[in-house]
Amino acid sequence: MRYLVLSDIHANLYALQAVLEHAQGRYDHTWYLGDVVGYGPHPNECIEILAGLHCLGVAGNHDWAVLGKLELDYFNVHASRVLVWTRAVLNPLHMRFLESLSERMVAEEDFTLVHGSPRYPIWEYVLNSVDATIALKHFSTRYCLLGHTHEPVIFQAPDTANVLCYEIPLCADSSARSLPGVSLIINPGSVGQPRDGDPRASYIILDCERRILEHFRVDYPIERTQEAMLALDFPKPLVYRLSLGR
Ligand code: ZN
């Protein structure tokens, strides 16, 4: 089975459409790692597409904030302004989609899915080797898939020569790699708001039988998303960061 793994779509319809078009025919099912809403101008459209994919998925901090499960005080002023707007425009069916998401799940026996970290799935960031080494103690499957940082990366469990996880950046296009038989934490990067300096949408495809991971970056019409944000009077820093991938 081949899985399309999507994280941090953040209501960016044009990025999501570009990813789905690019991945077409190369996956069987979809895994979703949280934050379909927040920051972006098309929350209803993006949830409708995700729901139509019948994906398995987990909740992110922005998903929870829209549901009122997290206080908006936890977010910066720009993010919380868009979350308030998102709450107001989201239709009830799409609210129910967000409510249906669990905090963590195990799929295909070997994969734990969370948004932030396996220790605190909604909020904690796994940003570096130290965080990843701590996170290793909090899942029992071989692999853990997570998002939240918006940076594509793999952390590989330490061996006897090292006490910390190895950080393996995912920066090349279409780089297929075999998954080694040790524990990994895998972050596919963000579809809708990349923050690794590359503004293109980021995603991975996992082939569970062959144990192969492929990472992709896809161009999308960033200016169309930005125009929609400006038309809604969204905070300018959120608009411009999409061009920078920061
Ligand atoms: Zn996010």
Short mmCIF file of N, CA and C and ligand atoms in Angstrom, two decimals, residues 8 10 35 115 148 150, ligand 1:
data_model
loop_
_atom_site.label_atom_id
_atom_site.label_comp_id
_atom_site.label_asym_id
_atom_site.label_seq_id
_atom_site.Cartn_x
_atom_site.Cartn_y
_atom_site.Cartn_z
N ASP A 8 -0.09 19.99 7.66
CA ASP A 8 -0.07 21.45 7.68
C ASP A 8 -0.50 22.07 6.34
N HIS A 10 -3.11 24.04 6.11
CA HIS A 10 -3.39 25.41 6.51
C HIS A 10 -4.25 26.19 5.50
N ASP A 35 -3.68 20.13 11.15
CA ASP A 35 -3.66 21.54 10.72
C ASP A 35 -4.09 21.72 9.26
N HIS A 115 0.43 14.97 15.30
CA HIS A 115 0.73 16.27 14.68
C HIS A 115 2.06 16.82 15.20
N HIS A 148 3.82 19.82 12.11
CA HIS A 148 3.83 20.91 13.09
C HIS A 148 4.97 21.92 12.90
N HIS A 150 6.62 22.35 10.07
CA HIS A 150 6.59 22.79 8.67
C HIS A 150 7.95 22.62 8.00
ZN ZN B 1 0.94 24.04 11.26
#
